[in-house]
Amino acid sequence: MSLEQQNITTAQSNVAPAPAPEDSSSVGPTRTKSLMLIVGDPSADRHMESILKLVKQSAPDLKMWGVGGERMEEIGVELLADLKDFAVIGFFEIIEKVPRILKMGHTILMEIEKRKPDVIMMVDFGGFNLKIVPRIRKKFPDQKLLYFISPQIWASRPWRIKTIAANVSKMLVIFPFEEPLYASYGVPARFVGHPLTLHIPNDQALLDKETFTRTHELRADKPIIAVLPGSRKQEIKTLLPILLTAMEELLTERPDLQFAVSKANKTVSELVDKIYEKHKIKKRFSKNVTFLDGSENYNLFKNSDLVWAKSGTTTLEVAMFGKPMLIIYRGALLSYFLVVLVLTVKNVGLPNLLAGRTLVPELLQLDCRPQQLVRYTSDLLDVPGLRNEISDELLKLRDQLGQGNYVENCAQEILAALNINP
């Protein structure tokens, strides 16, 4: 055993054991169970909506509260804070929201003290959750604490596993290789299944190309490039002008191209329109640019020829459809360099990480500029054989996600932690 593993194991052994199940024979009324949630991402908000609906079937009186989004709120979660108020990217972009984040951390600790939740479940949101969890564990040593969707310790900042080992009761992971990785460090973990295996519909449930193009006034006989600039305002502000410039250059050379821009959510929809209105592309090529609601993404992926996607979970969704893509990202320069310093892998795109090689191009930071987008797009459009080869390799990644119903498995873990029989 390495010194690092010894330290982790020692740290974990110092965590107080979870409290014993409540004795149902005790005198007095039974206290209503309480579940606290800390969720900081729109996709995690959607995942928890499905999980909590199932939990409520076995625990209709369960009190649910914490940090989350509109989907969680709609099913009865009392929000102390809305995740959209804390959606930031990069190390330096977070600075302007530090006071609000610090206040949220203080509020969380006070509310735990006041409400005494039976279980706390953290979901993704590693930048915040891994900061607050040691404070929770120190102040509430007997607290049961689950963590769903692991920080990517296998891609960067591997030392974070020490924090996890010392403070988290159990990890609920979404990649099959994460379970043995945590086990090798003595961290309780369960592979619950990847959300994409449940959420991506089969081809028969989606629109065929003729119906899709007719619905959105596109031509089925001309190439369609899907454009996904992100789901956060800062991403849109940074990436969309670059993408629009590249679109204009490509349309000048290839007037038969069609671009379908996805508006990820209501929060960024108006911003997308505003930036587009300011760009001259509207005057020259407005018929070649279409805007779609984010709810149409799967239909868009199925019927596109190529995808420009902001680095993140979306790239894995695109891969499940076997669509060639360009992975794009640009943030504050200093933030990017800090990220590079802690990376332990060559690639950052999830499809490339799963493939173990550069399967699709990554245009990151200084490479994320119009000229590069034009170059790589032209290469892929001009070589159908290359697109087909990439498509075949991407489809193989679906099998790597393994099997498992994350909704049922996570609900099972929550109920078990609450000592509630399903």
Coordinates of C-alpha atoms in Angstrom, one line a residue:
M1 CA 0.0 0.0 0.0
S2 CA 1.3 3.4 -1.0
L3 CA 1.9 6.2 1.5
E4 CA -1.0 8.1 -0.1
Q5 CA -3.3 5.2 0.3
Q6 CA -2.3 4.7 3.9
N7 CA -3.1 8.3 4.6
I8 CA -6.5 8.1 3.0
T9 CA -7.3 4.9 4.8
T10 CA -6.3 6.4 8.1
A11 CA -8.3 9.5 7.4
Q12 CA -11.3 7.4 6.5
S13 CA -11.0 5.4 9.7
N14 CA -11.3 8.6 11.7
V15 CA -14.8 9.3 10.2
A16 CA -17.4 8.5 12.8
P17 CA -19.7 5.7 11.9
A18 CA -23.2 6.4 10.8
P19 CA -25.8 6.6 13.6
A20 CA -27.7 3.4 14.3
P21 CA -31.2 3.0 12.8
E22 CA -34.0 4.5 14.8
D23 CA -35.7 2.1 17.2
S24 CA -39.2 1.8 16.0
S25 CA -40.2 0.6 19.5
S26 CA -39.1 3.8 21.2
V27 CA -41.7 5.8 23.1
G28 CA -43.1 9.0 21.5
P29 CA -44.1 10.2 18.0
T30 CA -41.8 9.2 15.1
R31 CA -39.9 12.2 13.7
T32 CA -40.4 12.9 10.0
K33 CA -37.4 12.0 8.0
S34 CA -35.4 14.8 6.4
L35 CA -33.2 14.7 3.3
M36 CA -30.9 17.6 2.4
L37 CA -29.6 18.0 -1.2
I38 CA -26.8 20.1 -2.6
V39 CA -27.1 20.2 -6.4
G40 CA -25.4 22.8 -8.6
D41 CA -25.9 21.9 -12.2
P42 CA -29.1 21.9 -14.5
S43 CA -28.5 18.3 -15.6
A44 CA -28.1 17.1 -12.0
D45 CA -31.3 18.9 -11.3
R46 CA -33.0 16.8 -13.9
H47 CA -31.5 13.6 -12.6
M48 CA -32.6 14.3 -9.1
E49 CA -36.1 15.1 -10.2
S50 CA -36.5 11.5 -11.4
I51 CA -34.7 10.0 -8.4
L52 CA -36.7 12.0 -5.8
K53 CA -40.0 11.1 -7.5
L54 CA -39.2 7.5 -6.9
V55 CA -38.0 8.1 -3.3
K56 CA -41.3 9.8 -2.5
Q57 CA -43.3 6.8 -3.5
S58 CA -41.8 4.9 -0.5
A59 CA -41.5 8.0 1.7
P60 CA -44.3 10.4 0.9
D61 CA -43.8 12.4 4.1
L62 CA -40.1 12.9 3.6
K63 CA -38.9 16.5 4.0
M64 CA -36.6 17.5 1.2
W65 CA -34.7 20.7 1.1
G66 CA -31.4 22.3 0.1
V67 CA -29.7 23.8 -3.0
G68 CA -31.2 22.8 -6.4
G69 CA -33.1 23.9 -9.4
E70 CA -36.6 24.4 -10.7
R71 CA -37.3 20.8 -11.4
M72 CA -36.5 19.8 -7.9
E73 CA -38.6 22.7 -6.6
E74 CA -41.6 21.5 -8.7
I75 CA -41.6 18.1 -7.0
G76 CA -41.6 19.6 -3.5
V77 CA -37.9 20.4 -2.6
E78 CA -37.7 23.5 -0.5
L79 CA -34.8 25.6 -2.0
L80 CA -32.5 27.5 0.3
A81 CA -30.8 28.7 -2.9
D82 CA -31.3 28.2 -6.6
L83 CA -28.5 26.6 -8.5
K84 CA -28.7 29.2 -11.3
D85 CA -27.4 31.8 -8.9
F86 CA -24.1 29.9 -8.6
A87 CA -23.5 28.7 -12.1
V88 CA -20.0 29.8 -12.8
I89 CA -17.0 28.4 -14.8
G90 CA -13.3 28.7 -14.2
F91 CA -11.3 29.7 -11.2
F92 CA -11.4 33.5 -11.7
E93 CA -14.9 33.7 -13.0
I94 CA -16.1 32.5 -9.6
I95 CA -14.5 35.5 -7.8
E96 CA -17.5 37.9 -8.3
K97 CA -19.8 35.3 -6.7
V98 CA -17.6 34.5 -3.7
P99 CA -19.6 36.5 -1.2
R100 CA -22.8 34.8 -2.3
I101 CA -21.2 31.4 -2.2
L102 CA -19.7 32.0 1.2
K103 CA -23.1 33.1 2.5
M104 CA -24.6 29.9 1.1
G105 CA -22.0 27.8 2.9
H106 CA -22.8 29.5 6.1
T107 CA -26.5 29.1 5.6
I108 CA -26.1 25.4 4.8
L109 CA -24.3 24.8 8.1
M110 CA -26.9 26.7 10.1
E111 CA -29.7 24.8 8.5
I112 CA -28.1 21.5 9.1
E113 CA -27.8 22.4 12.8
K114 CA -31.4 23.6 12.9
R115 CA -33.1 20.8 10.8
K116 CA -30.8 17.9 11.6
P117 CA -31.2 16.0 8.3
D118 CA -31.1 12.2 8.4
V119 CA -29.1 12.1 5.2
I120 CA -27.3 14.7 3.1
M121 CA -26.9 14.0 -0.7
M122 CA -24.4 16.0 -2.7
V123 CA -24.6 15.8 -6.5
D124 CA -21.7 16.8 -8.8
F125 CA -20.8 20.5 -8.1
G126 CA -17.4 19.4 -6.9
G127 CA -15.9 23.0 -6.7
F128 CA -18.4 23.8 -3.9
N129 CA -19.2 20.4 -2.5
L130 CA -15.6 19.3 -1.8
K131 CA -15.1 22.6 0.1
I132 CA -18.2 22.4 2.2
V133 CA -18.1 18.6 3.0
P134 CA -15.1 18.8 5.4
R135 CA -16.9 21.6 7.4
I136 CA -20.0 19.5 7.6
R137 CA -18.1 16.4 8.7
K138 CA -16.2 18.4 11.3
K139 CA -19.3 20.0 12.8
F140 CA -21.5 16.9 12.4
P141 CA -19.3 13.8 12.7
D142 CA -22.2 11.3 12.7
Q143 CA -23.9 12.7 9.6
K144 CA -24.7 10.2 6.8
L145 CA -23.5 11.7 3.5
L146 CA -23.9 10.4 0.0
Y147 CA -22.2 11.8 -3.1
F148 CA -23.8 11.1 -6.5
I149 CA -21.7 11.8 -9.7
S150 CA -18.1 11.9 -8.7
P151 CA -15.7 14.7 -9.3
Q152 CA -13.4 13.5 -12.1
I153 CA -10.5 12.6 -9.8
W154 CA -9.2 10.3 -12.6
A155 CA -8.8 13.2 -15.0
S156 CA -7.4 16.0 -12.7
R157 CA -6.6 16.8 -9.1
P158 CA -6.4 13.2 -7.9
W159 CA -5.6 14.4 -4.4
R160 CA -9.3 15.2 -4.0
I161 CA -9.9 11.6 -3.2
K162 CA -8.4 12.3 0.3
T163 CA -11.2 14.7 1.0
I164 CA -13.8 12.2 -0.3
A165 CA -12.4 9.3 1.7
A166 CA -12.3 11.3 4.9
N167 CA -15.8 12.8 4.7
V168 CA -18.2 11.0 2.4
S169 CA -20.1 7.9 3.6
K170 CA -20.6 6.4 0.1
M171 CA -20.0 7.4 -3.5
L172 CA -22.6 6.7 -6.1
V173 CA -20.7 6.8 -9.4
I174 CA -21.7 6.8 -13.0
F175 CA -18.7 5.3 -14.8
P176 CA -18.0 1.6 -14.3
F177 CA -14.3 2.1 -13.8
E178 CA -14.9 4.5 -10.9
E179 CA -16.2 1.9 -8.5
P180 CA -12.9 -0.2 -8.4
L181 CA -10.9 3.0 -8.4
Y182 CA -12.5 4.2 -5.2
A183 CA -12.4 0.7 -3.7
S184 CA -8.6 0.6 -4.3
Y185 CA -8.4 3.6 -1.9
G186 CA -10.9 2.1 0.6
V187 CA -13.8 4.4 -0.3
P188 CA -17.2 2.8 -0.3
A189 CA -18.7 3.2 -3.8
R190 CA -21.4 1.7 -6.0
F191 CA -21.7 2.0 -9.8
V192 CA -25.3 3.0 -10.2
G193 CA -25.4 3.4 -14.0
H194 CA -24.9 6.4 -16.3
P195 CA -27.9 8.7 -16.7
L196 CA -27.5 8.7 -20.5
T197 CA -28.3 5.0 -20.7
L198 CA -31.8 5.9 -19.6
H199 CA -32.4 9.4 -21.0
I200 CA -31.3 8.9 -24.6
P201 CA -34.3 7.6 -26.6
N202 CA -34.0 5.1 -29.3
D203 CA -34.2 6.1 -33.0
Q204 CA -37.9 5.1 -33.3
A205 CA -38.9 7.6 -30.6
L206 CA -37.2 10.5 -32.4
L207 CA -38.1 12.4 -35.6
D208 CA -36.9 11.0 -38.9
K209 CA -34.9 13.5 -41.0
E210 CA -37.7 14.4 -43.4
T211 CA -40.0 15.3 -40.5
F212 CA -37.3 17.0 -38.5
T213 CA -36.2 19.2 -41.4
R214 CA -39.8 20.0 -42.5
T215 CA -40.7 21.0 -38.9
H216 CA -37.7 23.4 -38.7
E217 CA -37.7 24.6 -42.3
L218 CA -34.5 23.0 -43.1
R219 CA -33.5 21.0 -46.2
A220 CA -33.0 17.3 -45.9
D221 CA -30.6 17.1 -48.9
K222 CA -28.1 19.7 -47.4
P223 CA -25.6 19.3 -44.6
I224 CA -26.8 20.2 -41.1
I225 CA -24.3 21.4 -38.5
A226 CA -25.6 21.4 -34.9
V227 CA -24.1 24.2 -32.7
L228 CA -24.2 23.9 -28.9
P229 CA -22.5 26.9 -27.3
G230 CA -23.3 26.0 -23.7
S231 CA -25.9 26.3 -21.0
R232 CA -24.4 29.2 -19.0
K233 CA -24.3 32.9 -19.8
Q234 CA -20.5 33.2 -19.6
E235 CA -20.1 30.3 -22.0
I236 CA -22.5 32.0 -24.5
K237 CA -20.8 35.3 -24.2
T238 CA -17.4 33.8 -24.8
L239 CA -18.1 31.2 -27.5
L240 CA -21.1 32.4 -29.6
P241 CA -19.3 35.3 -31.2
I242 CA -16.5 33.0 -32.2
L243 CA -18.9 30.4 -33.6
L244 CA -20.9 33.0 -35.5
T245 CA -17.8 34.3 -37.2
A246 CA -16.8 30.7 -38.2
M247 CA -20.3 30.1 -39.5
E248 CA -20.1 33.2 -41.7
E249 CA -16.7 32.2 -43.1
L250 CA -18.0 28.7 -43.9
L251 CA -21.2 30.0 -45.5
T252 CA -19.2 32.3 -47.7
E253 CA -17.4 29.2 -49.1
R254 CA -20.2 26.7 -48.7
P255 CA -23.6 28.4 -49.0
D256 CA -25.4 25.1 -48.9
L257 CA -24.5 24.5 -45.2
Q258 CA -27.2 24.8 -42.6
F259 CA -26.5 25.7 -38.9
A260 CA -29.0 24.7 -36.2
V261 CA -28.1 26.6 -32.9
S262 CA -29.4 25.1 -29.7
K263 CA -30.7 27.4 -27.0
A264 CA -29.9 25.2 -23.9
N265 CA -32.5 26.8 -21.6
K266 CA -34.6 29.9 -20.9
T267 CA -31.8 31.5 -18.9
V268 CA -29.6 31.9 -22.0
S269 CA -32.2 32.2 -24.7
E270 CA -32.5 36.0 -24.7
L271 CA -28.7 36.3 -24.6
V272 CA -28.3 34.1 -27.6
D273 CA -30.8 36.3 -29.5
K274 CA -29.1 39.5 -28.4
I275 CA -25.6 38.3 -29.6
Y276 CA -27.0 37.1 -32.9
E277 CA -28.8 40.3 -33.5
K278 CA -25.5 42.2 -33.1
H279 CA -23.7 40.0 -35.6
K280 CA -23.8 40.8 -39.3
I281 CA -24.4 37.1 -40.2
K282 CA -28.1 37.8 -39.9
K283 CA -28.1 40.1 -42.9
R284 CA -26.3 37.8 -45.3
F285 CA -27.1 34.2 -44.3
S286 CA -30.2 34.4 -42.1
K287 CA -31.9 31.6 -44.0
N288 CA -29.0 29.3 -43.2
V289 CA -29.2 29.7 -39.5
T290 CA -32.0 28.2 -37.4
F291 CA -32.5 28.3 -33.6
L292 CA -33.9 25.3 -31.7
D293 CA -35.0 24.9 -28.1
G294 CA -32.7 22.7 -26.0
S295 CA -35.5 20.2 -25.7
E296 CA -35.0 19.4 -29.4
N297 CA -31.3 18.4 -28.9
Y298 CA -31.8 14.6 -29.3
N299 CA -33.7 15.1 -32.6
L300 CA -31.0 17.5 -33.6
F301 CA -28.2 15.1 -32.8
K302 CA -29.9 12.3 -34.7
N303 CA -30.4 14.3 -37.9
S304 CA -27.2 16.4 -38.0
D305 CA -24.1 15.7 -40.0
L306 CA -21.6 17.3 -37.7
V307 CA -21.8 18.9 -34.2
W308 CA -19.9 21.8 -32.6
A309 CA -20.3 21.1 -28.9
K310 CA -19.0 22.9 -25.8
S311 CA -16.9 20.6 -23.7
G312 CA -19.0 18.8 -21.1
T313 CA -21.7 16.1 -20.8
T314 CA -23.2 17.2 -24.0
T315 CA -20.3 15.8 -25.9
L316 CA -21.0 12.3 -24.4
E317 CA -24.7 12.7 -25.5
V318 CA -23.5 13.4 -29.0
A319 CA -21.2 10.4 -28.9
M320 CA -24.2 8.2 -28.1
F321 CA -25.6 9.1 -31.5
G322 CA -22.4 8.4 -33.2
K323 CA -22.1 11.9 -34.6
P324 CA -18.7 13.4 -35.5
M325 CA -18.0 16.5 -33.5
L326 CA -15.7 19.3 -32.7
I327 CA -15.3 19.8 -28.9
I328 CA -14.9 23.5 -28.1
Y329 CA -14.0 25.5 -25.0
R330 CA -12.6 28.9 -24.1
G331 CA -12.5 30.5 -20.7
A332 CA -10.5 33.1 -18.9
L333 CA -6.8 32.5 -19.8
L334 CA -5.5 32.3 -16.3
S335 CA -8.3 29.9 -15.4
Y336 CA -7.5 27.7 -18.3
F337 CA -3.8 27.5 -17.5
L338 CA -4.6 26.6 -13.9
V339 CA -6.8 23.8 -15.1
V340 CA -4.0 22.5 -17.4
L341 CA -1.6 22.5 -14.5
V342 CA -3.8 19.9 -12.6
L343 CA -4.8 17.7 -15.5
T344 CA -3.5 14.2 -15.4
V345 CA -4.8 13.2 -18.8
K346 CA -4.0 14.3 -22.4
N347 CA -7.6 15.0 -23.4
V348 CA -10.5 16.8 -21.7
G349 CA -13.4 15.7 -23.9
L350 CA -15.4 12.8 -22.4
P351 CA -15.6 10.9 -25.7
N352 CA -11.8 11.1 -26.0
L353 CA -11.3 10.1 -22.3
L354 CA -13.5 7.0 -22.7
A355 CA -11.8 6.1 -26.0
G356 CA -8.4 6.6 -24.5
R357 CA -7.2 8.6 -27.5
T358 CA -8.0 11.7 -29.5
L359 CA -11.0 10.4 -31.4
V360 CA -12.6 13.8 -32.1
P361 CA -10.8 17.2 -32.3
E362 CA -10.6 19.4 -29.3
L363 CA -10.4 23.1 -30.0
L364 CA -9.5 24.5 -26.6
Q365 CA -8.6 28.0 -25.5
L366 CA -6.3 29.5 -28.1
D367 CA -7.3 26.8 -30.6
C368 CA -10.9 27.8 -30.2
R369 CA -11.0 30.4 -32.9
P370 CA -12.9 30.8 -36.2
Q371 CA -10.1 29.7 -38.5
Q372 CA -9.7 26.4 -36.7
L373 CA -13.4 25.7 -36.7
V374 CA -13.5 26.3 -40.4
R375 CA -10.5 24.1 -41.1
Y376 CA -11.6 21.1 -39.1
T377 CA -15.2 21.4 -40.3
S378 CA -14.1 21.5 -43.9
D379 CA -11.9 18.5 -43.4
L380 CA -14.7 16.4 -41.9
L381 CA -17.2 17.5 -44.6
D382 CA -14.8 16.7 -47.4
V383 CA -13.9 13.2 -46.2
P384 CA -17.1 11.2 -45.6
G385 CA -15.0 8.1 -44.9
L386 CA -13.4 9.8 -41.9
R387 CA -16.8 10.8 -40.6
N388 CA -18.0 7.3 -40.9
E389 CA -15.0 5.9 -39.1
I390 CA -15.4 8.4 -36.2
S391 CA -19.1 7.6 -36.1
D392 CA -18.4 3.8 -35.7
E393 CA -15.9 4.4 -32.9
L394 CA -18.2 6.7 -31.0
L395 CA -21.1 4.2 -31.1
K396 CA -18.8 1.7 -29.4
L397 CA -18.5 4.0 -26.4
R398 CA -22.2 3.4 -25.4
D399 CA -21.3 -0.2 -24.4
Q400 CA -18.5 1.2 -22.1
L401 CA -21.1 3.0 -20.0
G402 CA -22.3 -0.4 -18.8
Q403 CA -25.7 -1.3 -17.5
G404 CA -27.6 0.0 -14.5
N405 CA -30.7 2.1 -13.8
Y406 CA -29.3 5.1 -11.9
V407 CA -32.8 6.2 -10.8
E408 CA -33.7 3.0 -9.1
N409 CA -30.2 2.5 -7.7
C410 CA -29.9 6.0 -6.3
A411 CA -33.4 5.9 -4.8
Q412 CA -32.5 2.6 -3.2
E413 CA -29.4 4.0 -1.7
I414 CA -31.2 7.1 -0.3
L415 CA -34.0 5.0 1.3
A416 CA -31.4 2.6 2.8
A417 CA -29.5 5.5 4.3
L418 CA -32.8 6.9 5.7
N419 CA -33.6 3.4 7.1
I420 CA -36.8 3.3 5.1
N421 CA -38.0 0.1 3.5
P422 CA -39.0 0.6 -0.2

